[in-house]
Short mmCIF file of C-alpha atoms and ligand atoms in Angstrom, two decimals:
data_model
loop_
_atom_site.label_atom_id
_atom_site.label_comp_id
_atom_site.label_asym_id
_atom_site.label_seq_id
_atom_site.Cartn_x
_atom_site.Cartn_y
_atom_site.Cartn_z
CA MET A 194 -26.77 26.43 -17.58
CA SER A 195 -28.37 23.70 -15.55
CA LYS A 196 -30.57 21.21 -17.35
CA TYR A 197 -33.10 21.68 -14.54
CA SER A 198 -35.52 24.60 -14.13
CA VAL A 199 -34.19 25.10 -10.63
CA GLN A 200 -32.54 27.96 -8.78
CA ALA A 201 -31.20 27.78 -5.23
CA ILE A 202 -31.57 29.87 -2.09
CA ILE A 203 -28.97 29.28 0.60
CA LEU A 204 -29.95 30.40 4.08
CA ALA A 205 -26.98 32.06 5.75
CA ALA A 206 -28.31 34.95 7.83
CA GLY A 207 -28.49 33.30 11.25
CA LYS A 208 -26.53 34.57 14.25
CA SER A 209 -24.91 31.21 15.09
CA LYS A 210 -25.90 31.67 18.74
CA ARG A 211 -25.30 28.03 19.62
CA PHE A 212 -21.77 28.25 18.21
CA ASN A 213 -20.81 30.57 21.07
CA THR A 214 -17.73 32.00 19.39
CA GLY A 215 -19.28 35.37 18.53
CA ASN A 216 -18.63 34.69 14.83
CA SER A 217 -20.92 33.29 12.18
CA LYS A 218 -20.27 29.54 11.94
CA LEU A 219 -20.46 29.95 8.17
CA LEU A 220 -17.10 31.73 8.19
CA GLU A 221 -15.41 28.96 10.16
CA LYS A 222 -13.02 26.82 8.10
CA LEU A 223 -13.74 23.10 8.03
CA CYS A 224 -10.85 21.19 6.46
CA GLY A 225 -9.51 24.55 5.31
CA GLN A 226 -12.71 25.73 3.60
CA GLU A 227 -15.31 28.11 5.03
CA LEU A 228 -18.57 26.36 5.89
CA ILE A 229 -20.54 28.57 3.49
CA LEU A 230 -18.43 27.40 0.53
CA TYR A 231 -19.61 23.80 0.88
CA PRO A 232 -23.20 24.30 -0.33
CA ALA A 233 -21.99 27.08 -2.65
CA ARG A 234 -19.46 24.83 -4.44
CA LEU A 235 -21.84 21.89 -4.49
CA LEU A 236 -24.52 23.88 -6.33
CA GLU A 237 -21.93 25.39 -8.64
CA THR A 238 -20.82 21.88 -9.73
CA ILE A 239 -24.37 21.05 -10.77
CA ASN A 240 -24.82 24.43 -12.42
CA ILE A 241 -27.59 25.71 -10.20
CA PRO A 242 -27.39 29.48 -9.63
CA SER A 243 -27.54 30.47 -5.95
CA THR A 244 -28.81 33.39 -3.94
CA PHE A 245 -27.46 33.76 -0.41
CA VAL A 246 -29.60 35.24 2.35
CA LEU A 247 -27.34 37.23 4.65
CA ASN A 248 -27.53 39.34 7.78
CA TYR A 249 -25.04 38.52 10.53
CA GLN A 250 -21.50 39.27 9.28
CA ALA A 251 -23.00 39.72 5.81
CA ASP A 252 -19.96 41.58 4.45
CA GLU A 253 -17.51 38.94 5.61
CA ILE A 254 -19.57 36.10 4.12
CA LYS A 255 -19.99 38.03 0.87
CA LYS A 256 -16.22 38.54 0.68
CA VAL A 257 -15.54 34.82 1.08
CA LEU A 258 -17.94 34.01 -1.76
CA GLN A 259 -16.73 36.81 -3.99
CA ALA A 260 -13.14 35.62 -3.63
CA THR A 261 -14.12 32.47 -5.56
CA SER A 262 -15.35 31.93 -9.12
CA ILE A 263 -18.85 31.17 -7.82
CA LYS A 264 -21.51 33.37 -9.40
CA ALA A 265 -23.52 34.34 -6.37
CA SER A 266 -26.22 36.90 -5.71
CA PHE A 267 -27.18 38.20 -2.29
CA VAL A 268 -30.31 39.24 -0.42
CA LEU A 269 -30.33 40.90 2.97
CA GLN A 270 -32.70 39.61 5.61
CA PRO A 271 -33.17 42.73 7.74
CA GLU A 272 -33.49 40.73 10.96
CA PRO A 273 -32.99 36.99 11.42
CA LYS A 274 -36.56 36.05 12.28
CA GLY A 275 -36.37 32.44 11.19
CA THR A 276 -35.78 30.29 8.12
CA GLY A 277 -39.27 31.02 6.70
CA ASP A 278 -38.69 34.76 6.99
CA ALA A 279 -35.26 34.35 5.32
CA LEU A 280 -36.87 32.60 2.35
CA ALA A 281 -39.65 35.22 2.16
CA HIS A 282 -37.08 37.97 1.63
CA THR A 283 -35.79 36.32 -1.54
CA GLN A 284 -39.17 36.44 -3.32
CA LYS A 285 -38.03 39.04 -5.86
CA THR A 286 -35.29 36.70 -7.10
CA TRP A 287 -37.61 33.78 -7.91
CA HIS A 288 -37.66 33.31 -11.65
CA GLN A 289 -37.28 29.53 -12.12
CA ASN A 290 -40.24 27.17 -11.79
CA ASN A 291 -38.65 25.40 -8.85
CA ILE A 292 -36.86 26.87 -5.85
CA LEU A 293 -34.31 24.72 -4.02
CA VAL A 294 -33.74 25.92 -0.46
CA MET A 295 -30.83 24.71 1.61
CA ASN A 296 -29.44 25.57 5.03
CA GLY A 297 -25.97 27.09 4.81
CA ASP A 298 -24.57 24.93 7.61
CA MET A 299 -24.44 21.52 5.89
CA PRO A 300 -20.88 20.73 4.78
CA LEU A 301 -21.29 17.01 4.07
CA VAL A 302 -24.13 16.99 1.53
CA THR A 303 -23.31 15.22 -1.72
CA GLU A 304 -24.16 15.95 -5.33
CA GLU A 305 -26.13 12.68 -5.49
CA ILE A 306 -28.54 13.83 -2.76
CA ILE A 307 -29.37 17.08 -4.54
CA ILE A 308 -29.75 15.42 -7.93
CA GLN A 309 -31.92 12.64 -6.52
CA LEU A 310 -34.17 15.25 -4.86
CA ILE A 311 -34.51 17.31 -8.03
CA GLU A 312 -35.19 14.32 -10.27
CA LYS A 313 -37.82 12.85 -7.97
CA HIS A 314 -39.50 16.26 -7.60
CA LEU A 315 -39.63 16.84 -11.35
CA GLN A 316 -40.63 13.28 -12.25
CA THR A 317 -43.51 13.21 -9.75
CA ASN A 318 -44.52 16.79 -10.46
CA ALA A 319 -44.50 17.35 -6.69
CA THR A 320 -45.38 20.67 -5.09
CA VAL A 321 -42.86 20.23 -2.32
CA SER A 322 -40.05 17.71 -1.93
CA PHE A 323 -37.58 17.50 0.89
CA VAL A 324 -34.73 15.41 2.25
CA THR A 325 -35.09 13.27 5.37
CA ALA A 326 -32.71 11.03 7.29
CA HIS A 327 -32.94 8.33 9.89
CA HIS A 328 -31.40 8.87 13.30
CA PRO A 329 -31.36 6.01 15.81
CA ASN A 330 -32.32 8.35 18.65
CA PRO A 331 -33.84 11.62 17.41
CA SER A 332 -34.72 12.69 20.95
CA ILE A 333 -31.05 13.52 21.61
CA THR A 334 -30.90 15.86 18.62
CA ASP A 335 -32.21 19.34 17.73
CA TYR A 336 -33.43 18.30 14.30
CA GLY A 337 -37.01 18.85 13.25
CA ARG A 338 -39.02 15.61 13.46
CA VAL A 339 -40.92 14.51 10.38
CA ILE A 340 -44.35 13.23 11.37
CA ALA A 341 -46.07 11.24 8.60
CA GLN A 342 -49.52 10.04 9.62
CA ASP A 343 -52.63 9.18 7.63
CA ASN A 344 -51.24 10.70 4.47
CA THR A 345 -50.39 13.96 6.19
CA PHE A 346 -46.97 15.46 6.74
CA ARG A 347 -45.64 17.91 9.21
CA ILE A 348 -42.29 18.84 10.69
CA ILE A 349 -42.17 19.65 14.39
CA GLU A 350 -39.12 21.45 15.71
CA ALA A 351 -37.46 19.81 18.72
CA LYS A 352 -38.24 22.78 20.98
CA ASP A 353 -41.94 22.67 20.02
CA LEU A 354 -42.43 19.00 20.84
CA GLN A 355 -45.06 18.74 23.55
CA GLU A 356 -45.69 15.03 23.42
CA GLN A 357 -43.92 11.98 22.09
CA HIS A 358 -44.69 11.54 18.40
CA GLU A 359 -44.15 8.55 16.23
CA SER A 360 -41.55 10.22 14.08
CA CYS A 361 -40.39 8.45 10.96
CA CYS A 362 -37.26 10.47 10.50
CA ILE A 363 -35.66 13.88 10.83
CA ASN A 364 -35.74 16.91 8.54
CA ALA A 365 -32.41 17.50 6.77
CA GLY A 366 -32.98 21.15 5.85
CA ILE A 367 -33.04 20.81 2.03
CA TYR A 368 -36.34 21.55 0.25
CA LEU A 369 -37.55 21.96 -3.31
CA PHE A 370 -40.73 24.02 -3.85
CA LYS A 371 -42.78 24.87 -6.87
CA ARG A 372 -42.51 28.62 -7.28
CA GLU A 373 -46.32 28.98 -7.60
CA PHE A 374 -46.81 27.30 -4.23
CA LEU A 375 -44.31 29.61 -2.55
CA LEU A 376 -45.82 32.73 -4.12
CA GLU A 377 -49.20 31.76 -2.76
CA HIS A 378 -48.25 30.66 0.74
CA ILE A 379 -45.00 32.27 1.88
CA THR A 380 -46.87 35.19 3.44
CA THR A 381 -49.14 32.91 5.44
CA LEU A 382 -46.36 31.71 7.74
CA THR A 383 -46.69 32.75 11.37
CA ASN A 384 -44.30 32.79 14.29
CA HIS A 385 -46.58 31.15 16.82
CA ASN A 386 -44.06 28.72 18.21
CA ALA A 387 -41.51 28.27 20.99
CA ALA A 388 -38.81 30.24 19.19
CA GLN A 389 -41.21 32.92 17.92
CA GLU A 390 -39.64 32.47 14.52
CA PHE A 391 -41.10 32.02 11.05
CA TYR A 392 -40.31 28.39 10.21
CA ILE A 393 -39.73 27.26 6.62
CA THR A 394 -40.83 23.82 7.85
CA ASP A 395 -44.42 25.03 8.34
CA LEU A 396 -44.71 25.11 4.54
CA ILE A 397 -44.77 21.30 4.60
CA LYS A 398 -47.88 21.30 6.81
CA ILE A 399 -49.54 23.90 4.59
CA ALA A 400 -48.93 21.76 1.49
CA SER A 401 -50.12 18.67 3.31
CA ASP A 402 -53.33 20.34 4.56
CA LYS A 403 -54.07 21.38 0.98
CA LYS A 404 -53.51 17.78 -0.16
CA LEU A 405 -50.76 18.86 -2.54
CA THR A 406 -48.14 16.32 -3.61
CA ILE A 407 -45.26 16.02 -1.16
CA GLU A 408 -42.28 13.80 -1.90
CA THR A 409 -39.28 12.93 0.23
CA ILE A 410 -35.95 11.26 -0.36
CA SER A 411 -33.97 9.66 2.43
CA ALA A 412 -30.25 10.38 2.78
CA PRO A 413 -27.62 8.91 5.14
CA PHE A 414 -27.61 10.95 8.36
CA ASP A 415 -23.86 11.58 8.17
CA HIS A 416 -24.32 13.41 4.86
CA ILE A 417 -27.00 15.78 6.07
CA ARG A 418 -25.52 16.69 9.46
CA GLY A 419 -26.07 20.35 10.29
CA VAL A 420 -23.51 22.31 12.26
CA ASN A 421 -25.00 24.34 15.12
CA THR A 422 -22.41 23.89 17.87
CA LEU A 423 -18.63 23.58 18.00
CA LYS A 424 -19.13 19.93 18.95
CA GLU A 425 -21.13 19.33 15.78
CA PHE A 426 -18.49 21.24 13.81
CA TRP A 427 -15.81 18.94 15.22
CA THR A 428 -17.81 15.82 14.31
CA ALA A 429 -18.47 17.10 10.79
CA GLU A 430 -14.77 17.89 10.34
CA GLN A 431 -13.78 14.39 11.48
CA ILE A 432 -16.12 12.91 8.88
CA LYS A 433 -14.83 15.19 6.12
CA ARG A 434 -11.22 14.45 7.08
CA SER A 435 -11.87 10.69 6.97
CA GLU A 436 -13.49 11.08 3.55
CA LEU A 437 -10.40 12.93 2.30
CA ILE A 438 -7.99 10.37 3.75
CA SER A 439 -9.96 7.51 2.14
CA LEU A 440 -9.92 9.35 -1.18
CA TRP A 441 -6.13 9.78 -1.18
CA MET A 442 -5.61 6.18 0.05
CA GLU A 443 -7.61 4.97 -2.93
CA ARG A 444 -5.23 6.97 -5.11
CA GLY A 445 -2.15 5.27 -3.68
CA VAL A 446 -1.08 7.45 -0.76
CA ARG A 447 0.23 5.52 2.24
CA PHE A 448 -0.66 6.89 5.71
CA ASP A 449 1.36 5.48 8.62
CA VAL A 450 -1.15 6.55 11.31
CA ALA A 451 -4.10 7.79 9.24
CA GLN A 452 -6.26 8.78 12.23
CA SER A 453 -3.68 11.36 13.35
CA VAL A 454 -3.29 13.11 9.99
CA HIS A 455 -5.13 16.28 8.99
CA LEU A 456 -5.91 16.92 5.35
CA ASP A 457 -7.63 20.01 3.98
CA MET A 458 -9.79 20.31 0.90
CA ASN A 459 -8.05 21.52 -2.25
CA ILE A 460 -4.81 19.53 -2.00
CA VAL A 461 -3.13 16.95 -4.24
CA ILE A 462 -0.94 14.06 -3.08
CA GLY A 463 0.86 11.87 -5.61
CA ALA A 464 0.76 8.08 -5.68
CA GLY A 465 3.48 6.28 -3.73
CA THR A 466 3.85 9.12 -1.24
CA ARG A 467 4.03 8.21 2.42
CA ILE A 468 2.57 10.43 5.12
CA GLY A 469 3.74 10.05 8.72
CA ALA A 470 1.84 10.49 11.99
CA GLY A 471 0.47 13.91 12.88
CA VAL A 472 1.20 15.48 9.49
CA HIS A 473 -0.98 18.44 8.40
CA ILE A 474 -1.40 19.03 4.68
CA LEU A 475 -3.24 22.28 4.27
CA GLN A 476 -5.11 24.27 1.56
CA GLY A 477 -3.39 24.78 -1.76
CA THR A 478 -0.70 22.12 -1.34
CA THR A 479 0.45 19.76 -4.09
CA ILE A 480 2.81 16.92 -3.22
CA GLY A 481 4.36 14.84 -6.01
CA ASN A 482 4.78 11.09 -6.32
CA ASN A 483 6.95 8.96 -4.05
CA CYS A 484 7.63 11.63 -1.46
CA THR A 485 8.04 10.97 2.25
CA ILE A 486 6.56 13.40 4.73
CA GLU A 487 7.77 12.45 8.17
CA PRO A 488 5.77 12.88 11.40
CA PHE A 489 4.49 16.24 12.64
CA SER A 490 5.38 18.24 9.57
CA ILE A 491 3.00 20.93 8.33
CA ILE A 492 2.76 21.85 4.65
CA LYS A 493 0.57 24.75 3.58
CA ASN A 494 -0.09 26.30 0.19
CA SER A 495 3.11 24.83 -1.24
CA THR A 496 4.22 22.56 -4.05
CA LEU A 497 6.65 19.67 -3.69
CA GLY A 498 7.97 17.79 -6.72
CA ASN A 499 8.40 14.02 -6.93
CA ASP A 500 10.76 12.10 -4.61
CA CYS A 501 11.15 14.79 -1.95
CA HIS A 502 11.86 13.85 1.65
CA VAL A 503 10.57 16.10 4.41
CA PHE A 504 12.03 14.99 7.73
CA SER A 505 10.00 15.31 10.92
CA HIS A 506 8.74 18.56 12.49
CA SER A 507 9.28 20.73 9.43
CA ILE A 508 7.02 23.58 8.35
CA ILE A 509 6.70 24.57 4.71
CA SER A 510 4.38 27.39 3.67
CA ASP A 511 3.74 29.38 0.49
CA SER A 512 6.81 27.85 -1.17
CA PHE A 513 7.86 25.77 -4.16
CA ILE A 514 10.15 22.77 -3.86
CA GLU A 515 11.40 20.91 -6.92
CA GLN A 516 11.93 17.16 -7.14
CA GLU A 517 14.39 15.20 -4.99
CA CYS A 518 14.90 17.86 -2.32
CA LYS A 519 15.49 17.11 1.35
CA VAL A 520 14.06 19.28 4.10
CA GLY A 521 14.39 19.08 7.89
CA PRO A 522 14.11 17.81 10.54
CA PHE A 523 12.90 21.03 12.22
CA ALA A 524 13.27 23.18 9.10
CA HIS A 525 11.08 26.18 8.30
CA ILE A 526 10.61 27.17 4.67
CA LYS A 527 8.28 30.07 4.00
CA ASP A 528 7.19 33.20 2.12
CA LYS A 529 7.68 32.23 -1.52
CA SER A 530 10.93 30.39 -1.03
CA TYR A 531 12.08 28.20 -3.89
CA LEU A 532 14.22 25.08 -3.57
CA LYS A 533 15.58 23.81 -6.84
CA HIS A 534 16.18 20.18 -7.79
CA ASN A 535 18.24 18.26 -5.23
CA ALA A 536 18.63 21.09 -2.71
CA VAL A 537 19.11 20.13 0.94
CA ILE A 538 17.83 22.15 3.89
CA GLY A 539 18.77 20.59 7.20
CA ASN A 540 17.82 20.91 10.83
CA PHE A 541 16.98 24.23 12.44
CA VAL A 542 17.33 26.15 9.19
CA GLU A 543 14.86 28.95 8.35
CA VAL A 544 14.49 29.83 4.68
CA CYS A 545 12.45 32.94 3.99
CA ARG A 546 11.84 34.60 0.59
CA THR A 547 14.91 32.71 -0.61
CA THR A 548 15.91 30.65 -3.64
CA ILE A 549 18.23 27.70 -3.11
CA GLY A 550 19.90 26.49 -6.30
CA THR A 551 20.25 22.94 -7.58
CA GLN A 552 22.43 20.72 -5.36
CA SER A 553 23.01 23.49 -2.85
CA LYS A 554 22.98 22.69 0.84
CA ALA A 555 22.34 24.48 4.12
CA LYS A 556 22.35 21.63 6.54
CA HIS A 557 22.49 23.11 10.01
CA LEU A 558 21.26 26.01 12.17
CA SER A 559 20.98 28.88 9.70
CA TYR A 560 18.77 31.82 8.76
CA LEU A 561 18.56 32.56 5.04
CA GLY A 562 16.30 35.53 4.32
CA ASP A 563 15.92 37.45 1.03
CA THR A 564 18.75 35.40 -0.42
CA GLU A 565 19.47 34.10 -3.91
CA ILE A 566 21.70 31.08 -3.81
CA GLY A 567 23.15 29.58 -7.00
CA LYS A 568 23.91 25.92 -7.65
CA LYS A 569 26.30 23.65 -5.72
CA VAL A 570 26.65 26.15 -2.88
CA ASN A 571 27.50 24.99 0.62
CA ILE A 572 26.23 27.09 3.50
CA GLY A 573 28.16 26.32 6.68
CA ALA A 574 26.46 25.63 9.99
CA GLY A 575 25.24 28.69 11.84
CA THR A 576 25.19 31.07 8.87
CA ILE A 577 22.98 34.12 9.26
CA THR A 578 22.01 36.50 6.50
CA CYS A 579 21.55 39.92 8.12
CA ASN A 580 18.81 41.07 5.75
CA TYR A 581 17.10 43.69 7.88
CA ASP A 582 18.54 47.06 8.88
CA GLY A 583 15.59 47.98 11.07
CA LYS A 584 13.77 49.70 8.21
CA ILE A 585 14.08 47.70 5.02
CA LYS A 586 15.09 44.24 3.94
CA HIS A 587 18.17 43.74 1.74
CA THR A 588 19.22 40.94 -0.59
CA THR A 589 22.12 38.55 -0.27
CA ILE A 590 23.40 36.97 -3.50
CA ILE A 591 25.53 33.85 -3.26
CA GLU A 592 26.63 32.66 -6.68
CA ASP A 593 27.34 29.13 -7.97
CA GLU A 594 29.78 26.88 -6.13
CA VAL A 595 30.46 29.28 -3.27
CA PHE A 596 31.51 27.83 0.08
CA ILE A 597 30.30 29.78 3.11
CA GLY A 598 32.28 28.76 6.21
CA SER A 599 30.54 27.95 9.45
CA ASN A 600 29.16 30.66 11.71
CA ASN A 601 29.21 33.46 9.13
CA THR A 602 27.18 36.63 9.30
CA LEU A 603 26.53 37.98 5.82
CA VAL A 604 25.49 41.63 6.07
CA ALA A 605 23.15 42.47 3.18
CA PRO A 606 23.08 43.95 0.61
CA ILE A 607 25.99 41.79 -0.43
CA THR A 608 27.16 39.58 -3.29
CA ILE A 609 29.51 36.67 -2.96
CA GLU A 610 30.65 35.82 -6.43
CA LYS A 611 31.21 32.43 -8.05
CA LYS A 612 33.49 29.80 -6.50
CA SER A 613 34.53 31.99 -3.55
CA TYR A 614 35.14 30.91 0.00
CA THR A 615 34.45 32.69 3.23
CA ALA A 616 36.36 31.72 6.32
CA ALA A 617 34.59 30.21 9.32
CA GLY A 618 33.43 32.75 11.88
CA SER A 619 33.51 35.66 9.41
CA THR A 620 31.34 38.73 9.35
CA ILE A 621 31.19 39.57 5.67
CA THR A 622 30.28 43.19 4.97
CA ASN A 623 31.81 43.73 1.52
CA ASP A 624 31.18 41.97 -1.78
CA VAL A 625 33.51 39.04 -2.44
CA PRO A 626 34.97 38.74 -5.96
CA THR A 627 34.99 35.48 -7.95
CA GLU A 628 37.26 32.68 -6.71
CA SER A 629 38.49 34.60 -3.64
CA LEU A 630 38.77 33.79 0.02
CA ALA A 631 37.17 36.34 2.34
CA LEU A 632 38.21 36.49 5.97
CA GLY A 633 36.25 38.77 8.19
CA ARG A 634 37.41 38.03 11.72
CA ALA A 635 40.16 38.88 14.21
CA ARG A 636 43.40 36.98 13.78
CA GLN A 637 44.04 34.47 16.54
CA VAL A 638 47.01 35.13 18.88
CA ASN A 639 48.43 32.35 21.03
CA LYS A 640 50.42 33.54 24.12
CA GLU A 641 52.33 30.45 25.06
CA GLY A 642 52.76 29.84 28.83
CA TYR A 643 50.68 32.90 29.56
CA ALA A 644 48.10 31.20 31.76
CA LYS A 645 50.73 29.64 34.03
CA LYS A 646 52.67 32.93 34.39
CA PHE A 647 49.53 34.91 35.17
CA THR A 648 48.39 32.50 37.89
CA LYS A 649 51.77 32.68 39.69
CA LYS A 650 51.84 36.51 39.62
CA GLU A 651 48.36 36.65 41.09
CA ASP A 652 49.08 34.19 43.91
CA LYS A 653 52.08 36.31 45.01
CA ALA A 654 50.11 39.54 45.16
CA ASN A 655 47.15 38.04 47.07
CA PRO A 656 48.38 35.02 49.05
CA GLU A 657 45.13 34.86 51.07
CA LYS A 658 43.10 34.54 47.86
CA LYS A 659 45.06 31.57 46.66
CA ASN A 660 42.89 28.98 44.94
CA LYS A 661 40.04 31.45 44.68
CA HIS A 662 40.26 32.18 40.98
CA LYS A 663 36.59 32.71 40.65
CA ASP A 664 36.50 35.51 43.24
CA SER A 665 39.73 37.20 42.17
CA GLY A 666 38.50 37.17 38.57
CA PHE A 667 41.14 35.39 36.61
CA PHE A 668 39.66 36.72 33.43
CA GLY A 669 38.34 39.83 35.10
CA ALA A 670 41.76 41.43 34.76
CA ILE A 671 41.43 41.29 31.00
CA LYS A 672 38.93 43.96 30.05
CA THR A 673 39.68 44.33 26.37
CA HIS A 674 41.32 42.47 23.53
CA ASN A 675 44.22 44.95 23.72
CA ASP A 676 44.79 44.14 27.43
CA LEU A 677 45.30 40.55 26.40
CA LEU A 678 47.74 41.39 23.63
CA GLU A 679 49.72 43.63 26.01
CA GLN A 680 50.16 40.93 28.69
C1 LIG B 774 -33.35 23.73 10.82
C2 LIG B 774 -34.79 23.22 10.65
C3 LIG B 774 -34.90 21.80 11.24
C4 LIG B 774 -33.88 20.89 10.57
C5 LIG B 774 -32.48 21.47 10.67
C6 LIG B 774 -31.53 20.64 9.83
C7 LIG B 774 -36.20 25.21 10.73
C8 LIG B 774 -37.20 25.97 11.51
N1 LIG B 774 -35.71 24.11 11.29
O1 LIG B 774 -33.12 23.86 12.20
O2 LIG B 774 -36.20 21.29 11.04
O3 LIG B 774 -33.95 19.60 11.17
O4 LIG B 774 -32.45 22.82 10.19
O5 LIG B 774 -30.22 21.02 10.06
O6 LIG B 774 -35.88 25.58 9.63
N2 LIG B 774 -31.05 31.29 8.98
C9 LIG B 774 -31.35 32.45 8.30
N3 LIG B 774 -32.17 33.36 8.86
C10 LIG B 774 -32.77 33.15 10.05
C11 LIG B 774 -32.49 31.96 10.75
C12 LIG B 774 -31.63 31.04 10.18
O7 LIG B 774 -30.84 32.68 7.20
O8 LIG B 774 -33.53 34.03 10.50
C13 LIG B 774 -30.10 30.33 8.38
C14 LIG B 774 -28.94 29.98 9.28
O9 LIG B 774 -27.84 30.83 9.04
C15 LIG B 774 -28.65 28.53 8.90
C16 LIG B 774 -29.98 28.00 8.37
O10 LIG B 774 -30.78 29.12 8.15
O11 LIG B 774 -27.67 28.42 7.89
C17 LIG B 774 -30.66 27.06 9.34
O12 LIG B 774 -30.86 27.72 10.57
P1 LIG B 774 -30.57 27.00 11.96
O13 LIG B 774 -30.81 27.96 13.03
O14 LIG B 774 -29.27 26.32 11.91
O15 LIG B 774 -31.76 25.91 11.94
P2 LIG B 774 -31.82 24.59 12.82
O16 LIG B 774 -32.18 24.92 14.21
O17 LIG B 774 -30.64 23.77 12.60
CA1 LIG B 775 -28.66 24.12 11.66
#
């Protein structure tokens, strides 16, 4: 339980019209986390229970919140008629003495801002407190202007400004009200304004007119930025990304070209690790100490142990990689694959739902799907596991110390037992017993002098076509393998 007598209402019912994507902005992921989860997680950390006001894409937003450990309750605003109307619909949930109201579209707000607001409000016994910020040129923004004159306060929305006002600052969209005040005045809001909406901000004027105590705290503008448009979303994401990069730098992560790297929330990077240009480290990833992630690699929802080296342009998703492995360049490891200590996956190798044992290697041009590979196995260049028969996927088992020759096709289900070899160019369709050599290809036949003899015979038969091998079809005469053997 929170030490404060405060509960929170998060306004999240708007249509996100200015976003222009057709979707609620609150579902959009900023640094890998939906916008709505930013205020939700923030309030959860300071133990303040939250009620979310929903309408547009209510089910989707609910689902996002319910997929977390956040204890949230929900209220439906039947029609988005403005922030004041949204708050009015939550009246039945008010049970604490103080109601904190926050816009849902503020991903950069810090714990300090909320705590400072609450403490000032409680210490001064204010009726209403709210957060303001300075902007060097408010006229280029859509924020509500805070007008403080002769001990009166009001907030005028940008679209309702009829004349130039001496505005001290802008309204951040975070308010703390005494419950009694809300109960008395919430129904007095009107929609007589440019947007024909019920504005929560009109409650400030009401309190001011009644000479009730109003307090404000000032926060840095960057922390209270709201996200109405895709441009504002982009700016907010750049700020969040820079915050994350600074955080990991402070913890000993070296970034070669920091401004080109994308980091999500909910990742861990170990000290001494070096991150190259254009790398994306996405949600749910943990990277150990002293790893190198070379340029343009993408790692998502995966774990890498200490001392791994990911060469450039590799993609790793939903997988687990133990310490001292090497991956790439241009490797693709996905779908719960598991690389054990010291494994090596080289260029143009796809590893899908596959375990690669300790010290095993697949260094070039291979597809390994639904495969269990033991330790010290060598997979030759161009090996393909044929795991799919058009209906279901089958498993390939390659036991310890097996050597798969180059350009093999391994038709699953199949087991290649310990210490066996398969010959280069083989199509392996049957299990291979321990310590055997499997050859699955046609035997080579060399017909000595054949080419010379064939050319002479052809020239005699068609003298006019001499020197026109292409037209006469030098190899065209050989239709099948048997034709060749019979020559
Ligand atoms: C609001 C403030 C403005 C402030 C700015 C700070 C009002 C009238 N204006 O403007 O003074 O400077 O925030 O970012 O409050 N919502 C509902 N139901 C509705 C309408 C909106 O739940 O009927 C939700 C939205 O989903 C959003 C939040 O309320 O999360 C704020 O609404 P928005 O339209 O973004 O308000 P602003 O125009 O930014
Ligand atoms: Ca907004």
